[in-house]
């Protein structure tokens, strides 16, 4: 007994537990990575270019290298008295509203039939709703200019071969609306499909119990409950169409139809440049987008649309009856107009040895078709340089954009930093600023800055980083909010530094979300055209710019078409990868 007591007495005493207050300090929610430096970086990337546009609108002269003019004036407002301004504004509003309605119709019908009905081949119809995302809108516009040119369009050649006295004129208001609506319909489709798939069936069942027909149920219950998704889709589509420059430049300008983006672009490229007047018009674009956004919020604030509770639910399937095959035919018609015809036009233009064709019978002549143009493009210095620049810019933009989005998302959603609300707000500002406006601001910013970045690929990377910040933050935010923080806090509680806990635990848990965000930013960087139009030089052209320039300048239509086909294949691969990642194909 004595020995046991002596042994027990010699045992080292256990370390005392830390005081409760000390333990709380070890695991409480972090206060953040000093959000002020991050806020300054984000504000510089986003607010400084916007500030230069605002300054240029009311200063005597535009910002120039080594010179910023702070002498204010209102004389540039005289641009509103020019006869073309009112017409361009009305054209933009007409195209924006009409194309938005068309996009909502196409996207809404496809979303409804795939989410709520027994349409045949529902998975294939769902894929049809997404397919135009693989084809950038300006490539689609270029393809439709080949199809619907009044004189030499492939559709009009086919009409003449068939003896039909009918002319398709894509260079018209209707043509612009058709192309815009078709290529922005997938945005509406995705938003509305998600809403209709998650809709609680109880209210619809109640309508049926009380004697309501299927149409009455849809009109009084289903569609009103989908109003937030419909209005959200309308806002997103309208802002994209209203600010769209490439499609308007390709299809509206040849038809003498001015829009605000093409009017601004023409002012910037005038000789001498009328940058101040362009800045005034750019401010108008921003105001219209802000007014539409505020209008949507006021409409949605009037009532509640919540139908999804904590219990499991499954939206009921509605029998289409005799409408099953007509609606399936509608989906096939959309596929034909948005994908098959444009790609066929690009491929046919790429393999024709002669740019002139009077009849499709000309294709049967010896030597009329040659697939060698694809090999020539792949070997050409222009394509290799453009593709190399695109890869460098896209990868760098996606990497930096993902890192910045993670830092902002972590600060906003995982820390107590006092400026986290302001940081999130500033990061989302580019959503309210049209790309053509940010392009102008970024041009003036990097012409004025003492750092010699203008004319390098680095300025394109910075521009893409600013323009795509909201998309990156939304992608990271959804992932970080769905990731449990207890494991990270437990690691800190057991002595790990917060930075090590984040890198060892949080980042691996978010690997699918981070990878998907990276691929989304990579794809957006490959698609972007408007912003680099103001920033590229002969040494920094990227694929989107090269394709646009070749179509605009003429003389290289075959090579431009072949390059567009290759470009679409690249976009298809980039669009497919996130789906593979989302299915869990990433391994630790």
C-alpha angles and dihedrals in degrees: 000000000000092000092050091049092050091049091049090048092052093051111110113254117253116258110261117250114254117258115272091247090053091050091051091051089054098056108022119119109288119252093224143254093294095282094209097082091046091048090051092051093049092044091051092050095048112020100041094060090045089048092053090054091051091046092049090053092061105026129092094243138015120259111276134184107291093359133085114178115214096177102119126213140163095213093104090066085078086084087082089067092062111107094232096057098069091044092050091049093050091046091051092050093047093047092043096050096039096046091045091054090049092048091049091049094050096039094041095051093047091045093050097047094047096043102038113018144064095246113159117263092009094179091053091049089051089054090050088058090056101039099088088063087072090059114063112229094243092052087050089051091050090050092049090050086060091047102042107031105137094231110028103014115137092233092053091047088053091049091053091048089054092047093243118149096218130114126202112210111189089175091080138090090262092049093051091047091049095052094042092048094048097049096044095044092091090066090057091042094056096047096045095042090056092050095047093046092056097044116128109243095207095088092047091049089051090054090052093048090054092055102265118152122232092259092049090050092051094045098044103031117014102043095041090052089051091054095106090055091044093050092042090052091047092052094047094046095043094051092048093048095042092054096037112126108170098057091045091048093050100041109017101043095058087053092052091249112142123203129183094257093049090044090053091047091051091050091051092050096043119116106266095025115248096207096151093056089045089054090052090053090046090057088054090055091053092048092052092050091049092049092051090049093050091047091054092050093050092051093050093045093065097077145005122262099181113136104145114091133174095276123090118266141176124199112241121246117240120213112235094196110185091002095068097092098035089055090046087052088052089056091049090049090054090049090051095050099039103038118005100048096043094048091044090051092051093047093046092049090048095052098041112102092205124052089211123075127168097179139007087244087073088074091068092063116107112271093010092122126049125167091195092098090080091056091046091052094047090052097042120110090226093058095041092050093045093045092047092050091047092052093048094046095042096047094044092046092048094048095046092040092053092048094048091044090052093049092048093043093048092048093048100043105027106035140058094230108154094224096048093107091050090046091055092046094051091047090056095048095097088067088069096043117075115236093242089056093049089047091057092046093049090050092055093041095057094039089057099040115097090227108095098228100124110106093028133099088245092072090054090051091051091047093052090046090057097042095047099042095105093052091048093048093049091050093050094040094058090050098044093048091054093049117092113239097200094090091053092047091048090054090053090047089057093053106274120136115250092242091053091048091052094049095042101040116011098043095049090048089052095044095116093048092045092048091048091049090050092051092046091053090045091054093045090051091052091050099045116112112148100063097046090050087077097041110038127100132190088274098047105045116141131201097269091051093045093052092046093048094049093052093043097048096040126208094092102061095134094051091044091052092048090048090050092054091051089046091053090052090053091050091049091055092047090049092050097050097070089055090054090048092048090055089063100259092139113098125199 
